[in-house]
XYZ file of C-alpha atoms in Angstrom:
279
model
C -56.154 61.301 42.206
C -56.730 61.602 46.277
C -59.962 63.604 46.446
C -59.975 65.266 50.103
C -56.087 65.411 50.292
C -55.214 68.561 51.979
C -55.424 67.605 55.643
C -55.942 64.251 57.558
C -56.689 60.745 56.147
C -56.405 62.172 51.994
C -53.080 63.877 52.999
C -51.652 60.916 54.335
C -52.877 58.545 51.411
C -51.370 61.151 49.048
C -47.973 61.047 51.203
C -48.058 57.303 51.071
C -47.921 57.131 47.361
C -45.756 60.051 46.775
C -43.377 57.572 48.911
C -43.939 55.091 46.426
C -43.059 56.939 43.641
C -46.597 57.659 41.933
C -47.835 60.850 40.607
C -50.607 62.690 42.745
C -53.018 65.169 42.081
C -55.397 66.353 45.497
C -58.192 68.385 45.641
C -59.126 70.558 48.439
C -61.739 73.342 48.727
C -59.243 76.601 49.133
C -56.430 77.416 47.011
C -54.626 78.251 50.246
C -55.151 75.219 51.910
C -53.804 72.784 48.372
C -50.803 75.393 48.167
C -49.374 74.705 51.827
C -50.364 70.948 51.577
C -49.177 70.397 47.985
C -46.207 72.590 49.606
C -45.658 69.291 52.109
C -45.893 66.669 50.221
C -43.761 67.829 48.202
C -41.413 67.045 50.389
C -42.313 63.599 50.940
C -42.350 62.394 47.208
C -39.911 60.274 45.793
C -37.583 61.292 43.213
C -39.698 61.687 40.081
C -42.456 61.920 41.537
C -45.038 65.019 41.256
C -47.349 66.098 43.354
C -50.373 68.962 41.417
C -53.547 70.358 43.041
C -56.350 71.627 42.372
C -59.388 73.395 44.001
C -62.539 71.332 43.886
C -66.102 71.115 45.966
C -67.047 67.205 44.954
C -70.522 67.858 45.073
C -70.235 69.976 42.102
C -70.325 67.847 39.225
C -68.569 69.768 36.460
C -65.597 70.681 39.342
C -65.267 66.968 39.662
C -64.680 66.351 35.715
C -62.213 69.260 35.649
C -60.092 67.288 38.666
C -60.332 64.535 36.151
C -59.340 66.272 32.823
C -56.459 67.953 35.043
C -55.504 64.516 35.978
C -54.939 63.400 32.216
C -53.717 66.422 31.440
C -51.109 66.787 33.557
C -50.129 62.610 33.525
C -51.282 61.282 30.260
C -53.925 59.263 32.097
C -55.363 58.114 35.464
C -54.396 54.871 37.086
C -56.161 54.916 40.355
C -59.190 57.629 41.727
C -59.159 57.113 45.797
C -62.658 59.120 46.386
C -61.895 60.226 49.735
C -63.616 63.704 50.824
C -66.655 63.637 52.287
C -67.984 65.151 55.550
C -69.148 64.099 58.827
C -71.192 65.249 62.155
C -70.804 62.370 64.678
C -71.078 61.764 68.402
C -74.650 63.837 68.405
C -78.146 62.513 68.410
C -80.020 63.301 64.696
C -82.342 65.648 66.474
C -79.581 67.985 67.652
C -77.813 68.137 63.915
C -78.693 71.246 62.440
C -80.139 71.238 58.465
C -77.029 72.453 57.137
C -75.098 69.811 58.882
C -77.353 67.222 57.550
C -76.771 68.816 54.194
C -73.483 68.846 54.098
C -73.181 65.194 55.075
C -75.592 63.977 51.734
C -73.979 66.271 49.129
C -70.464 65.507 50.052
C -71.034 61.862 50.634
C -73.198 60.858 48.739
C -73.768 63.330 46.048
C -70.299 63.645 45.836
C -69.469 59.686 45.385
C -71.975 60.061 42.712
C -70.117 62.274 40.963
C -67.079 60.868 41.145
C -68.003 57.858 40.206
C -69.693 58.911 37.065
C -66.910 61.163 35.944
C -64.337 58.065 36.682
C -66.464 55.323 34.944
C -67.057 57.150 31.600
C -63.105 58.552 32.372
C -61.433 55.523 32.644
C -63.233 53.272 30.286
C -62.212 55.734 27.152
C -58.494 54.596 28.386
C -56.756 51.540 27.177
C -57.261 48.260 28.443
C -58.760 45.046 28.082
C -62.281 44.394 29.061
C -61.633 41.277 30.553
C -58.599 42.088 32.353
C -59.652 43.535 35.780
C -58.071 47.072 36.136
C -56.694 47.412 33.351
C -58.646 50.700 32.133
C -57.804 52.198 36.073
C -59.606 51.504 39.485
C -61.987 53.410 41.688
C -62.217 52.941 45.336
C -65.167 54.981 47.683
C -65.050 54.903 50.968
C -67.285 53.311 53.858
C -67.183 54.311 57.476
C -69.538 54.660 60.455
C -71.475 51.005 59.733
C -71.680 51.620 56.722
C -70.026 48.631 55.185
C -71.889 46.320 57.646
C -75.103 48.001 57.903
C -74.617 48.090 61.866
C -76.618 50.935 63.623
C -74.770 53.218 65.810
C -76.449 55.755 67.698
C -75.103 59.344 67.625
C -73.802 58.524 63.360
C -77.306 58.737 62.080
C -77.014 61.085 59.259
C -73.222 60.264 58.636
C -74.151 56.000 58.573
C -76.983 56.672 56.009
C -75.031 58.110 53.350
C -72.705 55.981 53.971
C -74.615 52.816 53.917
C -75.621 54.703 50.114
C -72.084 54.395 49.095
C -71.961 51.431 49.778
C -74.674 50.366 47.773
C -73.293 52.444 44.726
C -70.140 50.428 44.716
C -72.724 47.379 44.659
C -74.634 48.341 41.986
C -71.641 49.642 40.248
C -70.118 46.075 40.457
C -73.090 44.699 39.368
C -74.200 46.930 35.875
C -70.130 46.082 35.133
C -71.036 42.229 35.416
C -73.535 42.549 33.162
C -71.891 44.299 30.669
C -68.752 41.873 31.341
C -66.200 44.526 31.068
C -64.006 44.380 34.158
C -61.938 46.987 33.548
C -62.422 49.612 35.775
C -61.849 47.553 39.394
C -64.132 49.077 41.444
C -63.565 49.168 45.160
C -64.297 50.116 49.206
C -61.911 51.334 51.946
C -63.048 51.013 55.458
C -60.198 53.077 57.237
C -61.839 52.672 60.322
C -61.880 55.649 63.019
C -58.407 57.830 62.239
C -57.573 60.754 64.591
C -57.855 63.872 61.714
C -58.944 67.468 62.276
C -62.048 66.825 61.690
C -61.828 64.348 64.292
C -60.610 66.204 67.031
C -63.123 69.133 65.681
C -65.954 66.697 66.811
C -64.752 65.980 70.164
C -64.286 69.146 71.185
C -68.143 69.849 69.570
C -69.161 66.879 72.220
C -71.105 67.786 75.022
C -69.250 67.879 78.156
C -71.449 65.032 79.960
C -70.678 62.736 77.132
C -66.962 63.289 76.147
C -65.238 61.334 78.641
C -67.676 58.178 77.508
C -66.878 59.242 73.572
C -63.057 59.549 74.155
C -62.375 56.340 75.898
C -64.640 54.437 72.710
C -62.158 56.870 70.746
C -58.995 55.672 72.223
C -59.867 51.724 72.276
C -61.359 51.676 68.535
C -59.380 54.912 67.098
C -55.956 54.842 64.988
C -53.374 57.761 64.183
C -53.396 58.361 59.881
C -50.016 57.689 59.861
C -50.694 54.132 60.928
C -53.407 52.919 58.813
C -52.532 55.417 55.543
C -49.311 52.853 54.635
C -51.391 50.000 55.294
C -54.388 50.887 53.257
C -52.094 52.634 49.782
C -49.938 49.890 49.713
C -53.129 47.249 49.515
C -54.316 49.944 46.819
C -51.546 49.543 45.026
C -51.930 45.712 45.554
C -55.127 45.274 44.681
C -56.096 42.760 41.874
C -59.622 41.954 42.770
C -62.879 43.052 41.492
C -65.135 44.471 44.496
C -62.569 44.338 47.513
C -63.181 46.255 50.417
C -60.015 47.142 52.352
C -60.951 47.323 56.227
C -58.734 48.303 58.598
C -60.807 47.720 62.019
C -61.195 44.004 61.009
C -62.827 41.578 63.387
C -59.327 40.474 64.410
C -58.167 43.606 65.178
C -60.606 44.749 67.034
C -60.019 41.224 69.417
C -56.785 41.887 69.649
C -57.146 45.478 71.171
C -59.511 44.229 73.787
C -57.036 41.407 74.854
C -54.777 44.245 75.052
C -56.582 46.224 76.945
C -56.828 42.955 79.389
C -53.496 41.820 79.518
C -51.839 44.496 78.508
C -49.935 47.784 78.750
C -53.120 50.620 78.920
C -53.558 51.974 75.113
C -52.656 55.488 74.995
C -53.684 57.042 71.336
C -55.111 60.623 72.704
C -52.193 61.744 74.598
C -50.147 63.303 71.415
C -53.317 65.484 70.571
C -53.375 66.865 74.116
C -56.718 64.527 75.580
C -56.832 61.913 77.522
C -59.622 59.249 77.921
């Protein structure tokens, strides 16, 4: 299950495994908007492999066990939840965000991790496995962004960095009450995808004020990735993943070295030019 998979990083996770040959089910908030991306990846999938969704706001806690009783229902069980919708108001200083902004940005990340992660605990532990064996009743990965992971303080990600800073310590605790009651079989996980180029991306730039948008796109094109660059990367560590409590980052320390050498001694980096912007 790829919660937030109709459009940008959740539609390209969802692609990725379709590729692989897994079974999918995404949620989305419109029935329109799951019927043309369902429509899509579709497309994508590899033989056998089916792609279902279904409509569902996260923050709503009995819409996020139906996405989980539609998930058993339609594959017998569920391997892997990637808890990927969320929302986020960057790039603007916490006392221009308006209140429903702000809301928007607790209930869907955090609220909305909470859910999931309630639903998916009590979910996957009723499956079969051995409580010893980690992952072997299913995993659950949340994911981190905006300093989240690190605790770093950004300025303009105020809102956005404080709920996700409260995922993060959700997957901590959640590691730690599963520790204590030494049953390891529900891996429980981060993903750091780093800064990805999605609608909601490009949505926020254009929301930029114009005296600060030439600063926020050139930070966008030295420390931003296209989806389709960091999705295969991230599923197929997913997939991978044998250890209890692993965060998957994409903008690692190295990476982020290796860009500003680039940008040094080499070729200019050019990510905004296929979405019509340039830094």
């Amino acid at each position: 299950i790829v919660t937030g998979g109709t459009q940008g990083l959740g539609f390209a996770y969802a692609r990725e495994f379709l590729r692989r040959g897994q079974n999918v089910l995404i949620c989305g908030r419109s029935v329109a908007s799951l019927d043309t991306a369902v429509a899509a990846l579709a497309k994508d999938a590899a033989s056998g492999a089916r792609i279902v969704g279904q409509v569902c706001e996260v923050s709503e806690l009995a819409q996020v066990q139906a996405l989980w009783d539609r998930g058993v229902r339609e594959f017998g069980r569920v391997d892997i939840w990637l808890h990927n919708a969320g929302y986020a108001r960057t790039g603007v200083e916490f006392s221009r965000l308006e209140p429903t902004q702000i809301d928007a940005m607790v209930r869907g990340n955090v609220i909305g991790s909470m859910n999931a992660a309630q639903v998916v605990m009590a979910g996957m532990r009723k499956q079969s496995g051995d409580p010893a064996q980690v992952g072997s009743r299913g995993r659950l990965y949340l994911t981190l962004g905006g300093g989240g992971a690190t605790g770093r303080v950004v300025p303009g990600m105020s809102v956005y960095s404080s709920t996700k800073r409260a995922v993060k310590y959700l997957a901590m605790t959640l590691l730690k009450e599963s520790a204590e009651a030494r049953d390891a079989s529900v891996l429980i996980g981060t993903i750091s995808p780093g800064v990805n180029i999605t609608e909601g991306m490009l949505r926020e730039m254009r929301d930029v004020p114009s005296e600060s948008r030439a600063r926020a796109l050139k930070q966008l094109n030295f420390i931003g990735e296209h989806v389709d660059t960091t999705a295969p990367w991230i599923v197929q560590r997913v997939l991978d993943d044998r250890k209890q409590g692993n965060d998957i980052t994409w903008l690692t320390n190295g990476r982020m070295m290796g860009r500003a050498l680039g940008m040094l001694f080499g070729p200019k980096r050019d990510l905004l030019s296929r979405y019509g912007l340039k830094a």
